[in-house]
Amino acid sequence: MGDVKNYIENHREDFDKGILTKENIVKNPFDFFNQWLNDAIEQEVKEPYAFHLATSVDGIPQNRVLYLRGLEEEGYIFYTNYDGNKGNELAKNPNVSMNFFWAELERQVRITGVAQKVDEKISDEYFASRPRKSQLGAWASQQSKELDDYSLLEERLEMFDKKFKENVPRPPHWGGYIVTPKSFEFWQGRPSRLHDRFLYEQNDSEWIIKRLNP
Ligand SMILES: Cc1cc2nc3c(=O)[nH]c(=O)nc-3n(C[C@H](O)[C@H](O)[C@H](O)COP(=O)(O)O)c2cc1C
């Protein structure tokens, strides 16, 4: 335990993989995000599509890791259970924040935006592309509800496996949300904690870009 405490208190990582300037940033934040996501994929970052999604209800924030599963012109899609905690939270307050951190690239992207359910057809198509076991899992899991024993989940899985002998239909409580961004912040680590940050905020159809202090 002493070693962990010592490591946390004293380990230092310096960042020097890149520089952001007014000249080299991409002016359209969607294109910039795609470029950085592409860099993360090409550099074989593990799970480059994983991000933290923050929700907030009654002043109490919550966040959790999710997978980005759709890149659309209007925004970013993830899939989940509509009846779990985040589903209930989004029904009360659709304002969210997404955070991608690609440690290997020393980059972070923060996005704020508004989440709304995608068309059922989009959820149907994505659900149909999932492996059968994941499809059955979406039926079996009552996401975020208390589970007395893991065996109860396995029993439900078996029950749905028997019920849906061939195709597994999409459960009505499972589907996608699309986040329409209102702002992006691109962060590139620099030596001595003097990082580069560029904030993009939407003003009508224009994106206003500001450099921020680290
Ligand atoms: C790497 C990783 C990827 C995940 N991807 C998803 C996902 O795409 N959808 C999802 O509903 N939960 C995903 N989870 C589980 C969530 O973090 C969370 O536990 C779950 O969605 C319940 O959250 P909630 O109680 O706030 O609704 C993932 C977890 C990890 C660690």
PDB file of C-alpha atoms and ligand atoms in Angstrom:
ATOM      1  CA  MET A   1       0.000   0.000   0.000  1.00  0.00           C
ATOM      2  CA  GLY A   2       2.857   2.351   0.862  1.00  0.00           C
ATOM      3  CA  ASP A   3       4.192   1.960  -2.684  1.00  0.00           C
ATOM      4  CA  VAL A   4       0.859   2.893  -4.261  1.00  0.00           C
ATOM      5  CA  LYS A   5       0.581   6.006  -2.114  1.00  0.00           C
ATOM      6  CA  ASN A   6       4.153   6.947  -2.901  1.00  0.00           C
ATOM      7  CA  TYR A   7       3.635   6.361  -6.644  1.00  0.00           C
ATOM      8  CA  ILE A   8       0.458   8.434  -6.759  1.00  0.00           C
ATOM      9  CA  GLU A   9       2.065  11.286  -4.877  1.00  0.00           C
ATOM     10  CA  ASN A  10       5.324  11.362  -6.748  1.00  0.00           C
ATOM     11  CA  HIS A  11       5.055   9.886 -10.246  1.00  0.00           C
ATOM     12  CA  ARG A  12       5.251  12.564 -12.938  1.00  0.00           C
ATOM     13  CA  GLU A  13       4.542  12.212 -16.646  1.00  0.00           C
ATOM     14  CA  ASP A  14       5.633  15.021 -18.940  1.00  0.00           C
ATOM     15  CA  PHE A  15       3.828  15.563 -22.248  1.00  0.00           C
ATOM     16  CA  ASP A  16       5.595  16.414 -25.482  1.00  0.00           C
ATOM     17  CA  LYS A  17       3.835  14.646 -28.360  1.00  0.00           C
ATOM     18  CA  GLY A  18       2.319  17.662 -30.078  1.00  0.00           C
ATOM     19  CA  ILE A  19       1.560  21.349 -30.227  1.00  0.00           C
ATOM     20  CA  LEU A  20      -1.683  23.144 -31.067  1.00  0.00           C
ATOM     21  CA  THR A  21      -1.531  26.551 -32.685  1.00  0.00           C
ATOM     22  CA  LYS A  22      -4.126  28.866 -34.229  1.00  0.00           C
ATOM     23  CA  GLU A  23      -2.601  27.875 -37.568  1.00  0.00           C
ATOM     24  CA  ASN A  24      -2.552  24.075 -37.265  1.00  0.00           C
ATOM     25  CA  ILE A  25      -5.923  23.425 -35.598  1.00  0.00           C
ATOM     26  CA  VAL A  26      -8.792  22.250 -37.828  1.00  0.00           C
ATOM     27  CA  LYS A  27     -11.426  24.992 -37.914  1.00  0.00           C
ATOM     28  CA  ASN A  28     -14.426  22.639 -38.062  1.00  0.00           C
ATOM     29  CA  PRO A  29     -14.602  20.787 -34.707  1.00  0.00           C
ATOM     30  CA  PHE A  30     -16.357  17.726 -36.191  1.00  0.00           C
ATOM     31  CA  ASP A  31     -13.514  17.326 -38.684  1.00  0.00           C
ATOM     32  CA  PHE A  32     -10.958  17.957 -35.940  1.00  0.00           C
ATOM     33  CA  PHE A  33     -12.561  15.312 -33.717  1.00  0.00           C
ATOM     34  CA  ASN A  34     -12.616  12.811 -36.609  1.00  0.00           C
ATOM     35  CA  GLN A  35      -8.957  13.483 -37.261  1.00  0.00           C
ATOM     36  CA  TRP A  36      -8.029  12.881 -33.620  1.00  0.00           C
ATOM     37  CA  LEU A  37     -10.184   9.762 -33.426  1.00  0.00           C
ATOM     38  CA  ASN A  38      -8.489   8.527 -36.591  1.00  0.00           C
ATOM     39  CA  ASP A  39      -5.059   9.232 -35.059  1.00  0.00           C
ATOM     40  CA  ALA A  40      -6.087   7.222 -31.976  1.00  0.00           C
ATOM     41  CA  ILE A  41      -7.213   4.303 -34.165  1.00  0.00           C
ATOM     42  CA  GLU A  42      -4.058   4.407 -36.305  1.00  0.00           C
ATOM     43  CA  GLN A  43      -1.822   4.545 -33.220  1.00  0.00           C
ATOM     44  CA  GLU A  44      -3.683   1.499 -31.893  1.00  0.00           C
ATOM     45  CA  VAL A  45      -4.924   3.158 -28.723  1.00  0.00           C
ATOM     46  CA  LYS A  46      -6.926   0.539 -26.817  1.00  0.00           C
ATOM     47  CA  GLU A  47     -10.635   1.205 -27.205  1.00  0.00           C
ATOM     48  CA  PRO A  48     -10.275   4.665 -28.804  1.00  0.00           C
ATOM     49  CA  TYR A  49     -14.086   4.916 -28.950  1.00  0.00           C
ATOM     50  CA  ALA A  50     -14.513   4.727 -25.158  1.00  0.00           C
ATOM     51  CA  PHE A  51     -15.553   7.949 -23.429  1.00  0.00           C
ATOM     52  CA  HIS A  52     -17.000   9.205 -20.155  1.00  0.00           C
ATOM     53  CA  LEU A  53     -20.553  10.471 -20.315  1.00  0.00           C
ATOM     54  CA  ALA A  54     -21.572  12.899 -17.584  1.00  0.00           C
ATOM     55  CA  THR A  55     -25.195  13.571 -16.766  1.00  0.00           C
ATOM     56  CA  SER A  56     -26.595  15.829 -14.070  1.00  0.00           C
ATOM     57  CA  VAL A  57     -29.911  15.846 -12.273  1.00  0.00           C
ATOM     58  CA  ASP A  58     -30.811  18.113  -9.346  1.00  0.00           C
ATOM     59  CA  GLY A  59     -27.211  19.326  -9.178  1.00  0.00           C
ATOM     60  CA  ILE A  60     -25.860  15.800  -8.668  1.00  0.00           C
ATOM     61  CA  PRO A  61     -23.453  14.753 -11.422  1.00  0.00           C
ATOM     62  CA  GLN A  62     -22.916  11.150 -12.516  1.00  0.00           C
ATOM     63  CA  ASN A  63     -20.552   9.760 -15.092  1.00  0.00           C
ATOM     64  CA  ARG A  64     -19.743   6.416 -16.614  1.00  0.00           C
ATOM     65  CA  VAL A  65     -17.737   4.958 -19.485  1.00  0.00           C
ATOM     66  CA  LEU A  66     -19.594   4.172 -22.715  1.00  0.00           C
ATOM     67  CA  TYR A  67     -18.707   3.252 -26.275  1.00  0.00           C
ATOM     68  CA  LEU A  68     -19.173   5.666 -29.139  1.00  0.00           C
ATOM     69  CA  ARG A  69     -20.997   3.638 -31.791  1.00  0.00           C
ATOM     70  CA  GLY A  70     -22.031   6.179 -34.419  1.00  0.00           C
ATOM     71  CA  LEU A  71     -20.551   9.256 -36.061  1.00  0.00           C
ATOM     72  CA  GLU A  72     -23.203  11.330 -37.772  1.00  0.00           C
ATOM     73  CA  GLU A  73     -23.165  14.809 -39.234  1.00  0.00           C
ATOM     74  CA  GLU A  74     -25.406  16.033 -36.388  1.00  0.00           C
ATOM     75  CA  GLY A  75     -23.560  14.258 -33.602  1.00  0.00           C
ATOM     76  CA  TYR A  76     -22.375  11.198 -31.771  1.00  0.00           C
ATOM     77  CA  ILE A  77     -24.331   8.035 -31.003  1.00  0.00           C
ATOM     78  CA  PHE A  78     -24.070   5.624 -28.077  1.00  0.00           C
ATOM     79  CA  TYR A  79     -26.358   2.731 -27.145  1.00  0.00           C
ATOM     80  CA  THR A  80     -27.720   1.787 -23.772  1.00  0.00           C
ATOM     81  CA  ASN A  81     -30.723   0.733 -21.703  1.00  0.00           C
ATOM     82  CA  TYR A  82     -33.318   3.526 -21.679  1.00  0.00           C
ATOM     83  CA  ASP A  83     -34.622   2.441 -18.246  1.00  0.00           C
ATOM     84  CA  GLY A  84     -31.312   2.444 -16.340  1.00  0.00           C
ATOM     85  CA  ASN A  85     -29.947   5.323 -14.290  1.00  0.00           C
ATOM     86  CA  LYS A  86     -28.568   7.275 -17.227  1.00  0.00           C
ATOM     87  CA  GLY A  87     -31.780   6.773 -19.191  1.00  0.00           C
ATOM     88  CA  ASN A  88     -33.822   8.174 -16.314  1.00  0.00           C
ATOM     89  CA  GLU A  89     -31.372  11.020 -15.869  1.00  0.00           C
ATOM     90  CA  LEU A  90     -31.440  11.934 -19.559  1.00  0.00           C
ATOM     91  CA  ALA A  91     -35.238  12.007 -19.497  1.00  0.00           C
ATOM     92  CA  LYS A  92     -35.004  14.696 -16.790  1.00  0.00           C
ATOM     93  CA  ASN A  93     -32.035  16.603 -18.167  1.00  0.00           C
ATOM     94  CA  PRO A  94     -30.705  15.906 -21.682  1.00  0.00           C
ATOM     95  CA  ASN A  95     -27.620  18.119 -21.212  1.00  0.00           C
ATOM     96  CA  VAL A  96     -24.487  15.995 -21.192  1.00  0.00           C
ATOM     97  CA  SER A  97     -20.742  16.156 -21.321  1.00  0.00           C
ATOM     98  CA  MET A  98     -18.587  13.588 -23.137  1.00  0.00           C
ATOM     99  CA  ASN A  99     -14.914  13.156 -22.385  1.00  0.00           C
ATOM    100  CA  PHE A 100     -12.415  11.244 -24.498  1.00  0.00           C
ATOM    101  CA  PHE A 101      -8.890  10.731 -23.152  1.00  0.00           C
ATOM    102  CA  TRP A 102      -6.280   9.103 -25.356  1.00  0.00           C
ATOM    103  CA  ALA A 103      -3.309   8.765 -22.990  1.00  0.00           C
ATOM    104  CA  GLU A 104      -0.962   7.452 -25.684  1.00  0.00           C
ATOM    105  CA  LEU A 105      -1.532  10.625 -27.717  1.00  0.00           C
ATOM    106  CA  GLU A 106      -1.598  12.912 -24.660  1.00  0.00           C
ATOM    107  CA  ARG A 107      -4.931  14.262 -25.872  1.00  0.00           C
ATOM    108  CA  GLN A 108      -8.306  14.967 -24.334  1.00  0.00           C
ATOM    109  CA  VAL A 109     -11.526  16.109 -26.018  1.00  0.00           C
ATOM    110  CA  ARG A 110     -14.435  17.478 -23.991  1.00  0.00           C
ATOM    111  CA  ILE A 111     -17.774  17.875 -25.671  1.00  0.00           C
ATOM    112  CA  THR A 112     -20.921  19.395 -24.225  1.00  0.00           C
ATOM    113  CA  GLY A 113     -24.238  18.863 -25.914  1.00  0.00           C
ATOM    114  CA  VAL A 114     -27.796  17.649 -25.784  1.00  0.00           C
ATOM    115  CA  ALA A 115     -28.755  13.973 -25.989  1.00  0.00           C
ATOM    116  CA  GLN A 116     -31.911  12.683 -27.611  1.00  0.00           C
ATOM    117  CA  LYS A 117     -33.097   9.213 -28.532  1.00  0.00           C
ATOM    118  CA  VAL A 118     -32.268   8.196 -32.103  1.00  0.00           C
ATOM    119  CA  ASP A 119     -34.951   6.994 -34.526  1.00  0.00           C
ATOM    120  CA  GLU A 120     -36.074   3.461 -33.731  1.00  0.00           C
ATOM    121  CA  LYS A 121     -34.886   2.332 -37.158  1.00  0.00           C
ATOM    122  CA  ILE A 122     -31.295   3.308 -36.323  1.00  0.00           C
ATOM    123  CA  SER A 123     -31.447   1.393 -33.033  1.00  0.00           C
ATOM    124  CA  ASP A 124     -32.991  -1.606 -34.815  1.00  0.00           C
ATOM    125  CA  GLU A 125     -30.208  -1.691 -37.384  1.00  0.00           C
ATOM    126  CA  TYR A 126     -27.466  -1.412 -34.799  1.00  0.00           C
ATOM    127  CA  PHE A 127     -29.078  -3.964 -32.509  1.00  0.00           C
ATOM    128  CA  ALA A 128     -29.327  -6.431 -35.399  1.00  0.00           C
ATOM    129  CA  SER A 129     -25.564  -6.100 -35.978  1.00  0.00           C
ATOM    130  CA  ARG A 130     -24.708  -7.146 -32.393  1.00  0.00           C
ATOM    131  CA  PRO A 131     -23.665 -10.692 -31.477  1.00  0.00           C
ATOM    132  CA  ARG A 132     -26.581 -12.877 -30.280  1.00  0.00           C
ATOM    133  CA  LYS A 133     -25.233 -13.048 -26.707  1.00  0.00           C
ATOM    134  CA  SER A 134     -25.123  -9.252 -26.435  1.00  0.00           C
ATOM    135  CA  GLN A 135     -28.633  -9.073 -27.862  1.00  0.00           C
ATOM    136  CA  LEU A 136     -29.883 -11.511 -25.236  1.00  0.00           C
ATOM    137  CA  GLY A 137     -27.975  -9.597 -22.571  1.00  0.00           C
ATOM    138  CA  ALA A 138     -29.933  -6.464 -23.460  1.00  0.00           C
ATOM    139  CA  TRP A 139     -33.153  -8.368 -22.684  1.00  0.00           C
ATOM    140  CA  ALA A 140     -31.814 -10.049 -19.554  1.00  0.00           C
ATOM    141  CA  SER A 141     -30.199  -7.053 -17.856  1.00  0.00           C
ATOM    142  CA  GLN A 142     -32.425  -4.692 -15.904  1.00  0.00           C
ATOM    143  CA  GLN A 143     -29.678  -2.117 -16.014  1.00  0.00           C
ATOM    144  CA  SER A 144     -28.859  -0.281 -12.778  1.00  0.00           C
ATOM    145  CA  LYS A 145     -31.486  -2.199 -10.756  1.00  0.00           C
ATOM    146  CA  GLU A 146     -30.353  -4.228  -7.748  1.00  0.00           C
ATOM    147  CA  LEU A 147     -29.385  -7.819  -8.549  1.00  0.00           C
ATOM    148  CA  ASP A 148     -29.514 -10.149  -5.540  1.00  0.00           C
ATOM    149  CA  ASP A 149     -27.525 -12.904  -7.203  1.00  0.00           C
ATOM    150  CA  TYR A 150     -25.679 -13.246 -10.523  1.00  0.00           C
ATOM    151  CA  SER A 151     -27.478 -16.554 -11.118  1.00  0.00           C
ATOM    152  CA  LEU A 152     -30.756 -14.629 -11.512  1.00  0.00           C
ATOM    153  CA  LEU A 153     -29.250 -12.799 -14.474  1.00  0.00           C
ATOM    154  CA  GLU A 154     -28.088 -16.092 -15.955  1.00  0.00           C
ATOM    155  CA  GLU A 155     -31.582 -17.529 -15.528  1.00  0.00           C
ATOM    156  CA  ARG A 156     -33.097 -14.578 -17.378  1.00  0.00           C
ATOM    157  CA  LEU A 157     -30.505 -14.968 -20.122  1.00  0.00           C
ATOM    158  CA  GLU A 158     -31.459 -18.614 -20.521  1.00  0.00           C
ATOM    159  CA  MET A 159     -35.144 -17.748 -20.535  1.00  0.00           C
ATOM    160  CA  PHE A 160     -34.703 -15.240 -23.383  1.00  0.00           C
ATOM    161  CA  ASP A 161     -32.412 -17.640 -25.237  1.00  0.00           C
ATOM    162  CA  LYS A 162     -35.285 -20.160 -25.247  1.00  0.00           C
ATOM    163  CA  LYS A 163     -37.887 -17.509 -26.058  1.00  0.00           C
ATOM    164  CA  PHE A 164     -36.044 -16.116 -29.095  1.00  0.00           C
ATOM    165  CA  LYS A 165     -34.987 -19.263 -30.928  1.00  0.00           C
ATOM    166  CA  GLU A 166     -33.918 -17.432 -34.091  1.00  0.00           C
ATOM    167  CA  ASN A 167     -33.716 -13.649 -34.426  1.00  0.00           C
ATOM    168  CA  VAL A 168     -33.603 -11.596 -31.248  1.00  0.00           C
ATOM    169  CA  PRO A 169     -35.758  -8.475 -31.627  1.00  0.00           C
ATOM    170  CA  ARG A 170     -34.574  -5.202 -30.127  1.00  0.00           C
ATOM    171  CA  PRO A 171     -36.001  -4.713 -26.640  1.00  0.00           C
ATOM    172  CA  PRO A 172     -38.171  -1.570 -26.485  1.00  0.00           C
ATOM    173  CA  HIS A 173     -36.109  -0.389 -23.499  1.00  0.00           C
ATOM    174  CA  TRP A 174     -32.805  -0.486 -25.401  1.00  0.00           C
ATOM    175  CA  GLY A 175     -31.543   1.921 -28.039  1.00  0.00           C
ATOM    176  CA  GLY A 176     -29.342   4.796 -29.013  1.00  0.00           C
ATOM    177  CA  TYR A 177     -28.938   8.425 -28.061  1.00  0.00           C
ATOM    178  CA  ILE A 178     -27.395  11.022 -30.308  1.00  0.00           C
ATOM    179  CA  VAL A 179     -25.504  13.880 -28.699  1.00  0.00           C
ATOM    180  CA  THR A 180     -25.646  17.122 -30.674  1.00  0.00           C
ATOM    181  CA  PRO A 181     -22.569  19.095 -29.631  1.00  0.00           C
ATOM    182  CA  LYS A 182     -22.710  22.699 -28.415  1.00  0.00           C
ATOM    183  CA  SER A 183     -19.028  22.989 -27.581  1.00  0.00           C
ATOM    184  CA  PHE A 184     -15.764  21.104 -28.017  1.00  0.00           C
ATOM    185  CA  GLU A 185     -12.481  21.527 -26.203  1.00  0.00           C
ATOM    186  CA  PHE A 186      -9.345  20.035 -27.710  1.00  0.00           C
ATOM    187  CA  TRP A 187      -6.475  19.535 -25.253  1.00  0.00           C
ATOM    188  CA  GLN A 188      -2.945  18.573 -26.146  1.00  0.00           C
ATOM    189  CA  GLY A 189      -0.486  17.892 -23.328  1.00  0.00           C
ATOM    190  CA  ARG A 190       2.646  20.068 -23.262  1.00  0.00           C
ATOM    191  CA  PRO A 191       5.761  20.004 -21.058  1.00  0.00           C
ATOM    192  CA  SER A 192       5.587  21.355 -17.490  1.00  0.00           C
ATOM    193  CA  ARG A 193       1.767  21.351 -17.471  1.00  0.00           C
ATOM    194  CA  LEU A 194       1.656  24.277 -19.923  1.00  0.00           C
ATOM    195  CA  HIS A 195      -0.828  22.485 -22.151  1.00  0.00           C
ATOM    196  CA  ASP A 196      -2.592  23.706 -25.282  1.00  0.00           C
ATOM    197  CA  ARG A 197      -6.378  24.095 -25.121  1.00  0.00           C
ATOM    198  CA  PHE A 198      -8.743  25.309 -27.813  1.00  0.00           C
ATOM    199  CA  LEU A 199     -12.432  25.828 -27.083  1.00  0.00           C
ATOM    200  CA  TYR A 200     -15.004  25.800 -29.912  1.00  0.00           C
ATOM    201  CA  GLU A 201     -18.423  27.286 -29.122  1.00  0.00           C
ATOM    202  CA  GLN A 202     -21.333  27.420 -31.486  1.00  0.00           C
ATOM    203  CA  ASN A 203     -22.761  30.829 -32.362  1.00  0.00           C
ATOM    204  CA  ASP A 204     -25.611  30.355 -34.850  1.00  0.00           C
ATOM    205  CA  SER A 205     -23.978  28.362 -37.620  1.00  0.00           C
ATOM    206  CA  GLU A 206     -20.456  29.586 -36.818  1.00  0.00           C
ATOM    207  CA  TRP A 207     -17.899  28.064 -34.486  1.00  0.00           C
ATOM    208  CA  ILE A 208     -16.088  30.655 -32.343  1.00  0.00           C
ATOM    209  CA  ILE A 209     -12.614  29.426 -31.397  1.00  0.00           C
ATOM    210  CA  LYS A 210     -10.702  30.569 -28.300  1.00  0.00           C
ATOM    211  CA  ARG A 211      -7.373  29.486 -26.869  1.00  0.00           C
ATOM    212  CA  LEU A 212      -7.610  28.783 -23.129  1.00  0.00           C
ATOM    213  CA  ASN A 213      -5.001  28.867 -20.393  1.00  0.00           C
ATOM    214  CA  PRO A 214      -3.887  25.414 -19.324  1.00  0.00           C
TER     215      PRO A 214
HETATM  216  C1  LIG B   1     -15.129   0.156 -21.400  1.00  0.00           C
HETATM  217  C2  LIG B   1     -16.597   0.258 -21.043  1.00  0.00           C
HETATM  218  C3  LIG B   1     -17.536   0.392 -22.045  1.00  0.00           C
HETATM  219  C4  LIG B   1     -18.902   0.476 -21.736  1.00  0.00           C
HETATM  220  N1  LIG B   1     -19.812   0.675 -22.738  1.00  0.00           N
HETATM  221  C5  LIG B   1     -21.126   0.796 -22.432  1.00  0.00           C
HETATM  222  C6  LIG B   1     -22.073   1.113 -23.453  1.00  0.00           C
HETATM  223  O1  LIG B   1     -21.743   1.339 -24.629  1.00  0.00           O
HETATM  224  N2  LIG B   1     -23.395   1.173 -23.087  1.00  0.00           N
HETATM  225  C7  LIG B   1     -23.807   0.983 -21.788  1.00  0.00           C
HETATM  226  O2  LIG B   1     -25.007   1.064 -21.527  1.00  0.00           O
HETATM  227  N3  LIG B   1     -22.908   0.731 -20.802  1.00  0.00           N
HETATM  228  C8  LIG B   1     -21.585   0.627 -21.091  1.00  0.00           C
HETATM  229  N4  LIG B   1     -20.677   0.393 -20.089  1.00  0.00           N
HETATM  230  C9  LIG B   1     -21.179   0.267 -18.686  1.00  0.00           C
HETATM  231  C10 LIG B   1     -21.402   1.682 -18.106  1.00  0.00           C
HETATM  232  O3  LIG B   1     -20.187   2.258 -17.707  1.00  0.00           O
HETATM  233  C11 LIG B   1     -22.379   1.678 -16.912  1.00  0.00           C
HETATM  234  O4  LIG B   1     -21.897   0.785 -15.925  1.00  0.00           O
HETATM  235  C12 LIG B   1     -23.786   1.258 -17.302  1.00  0.00           C
HETATM  236  O5  LIG B   1     -24.174   1.834 -18.560  1.00  0.00           O
HETATM  237  C13 LIG B   1     -24.796   1.677 -16.246  1.00  0.00           C
HETATM  238  O6  LIG B   1     -24.770   3.065 -16.081  1.00  0.00           O
HETATM  239  P1  LIG B   1     -25.976   3.882 -15.406  1.00  0.00           P
HETATM  240  O7  LIG B   1     -26.340   3.131 -14.154  1.00  0.00           O
HETATM  241  O8  LIG B   1     -25.437   5.241 -15.139  1.00  0.00           O
HETATM  242  O9  LIG B   1     -27.123   3.912 -16.395  1.00  0.00           O
HETATM  243  C14 LIG B   1     -19.321   0.359 -20.381  1.00  0.00           C
HETATM  244  C15 LIG B   1     -18.346   0.248 -19.373  1.00  0.00           C
HETATM  245  C16 LIG B   1     -17.008   0.207 -19.699  1.00  0.00           C
HETATM  246  C17 LIG B   1     -15.989   0.152 -18.582  1.00  0.00           C
END
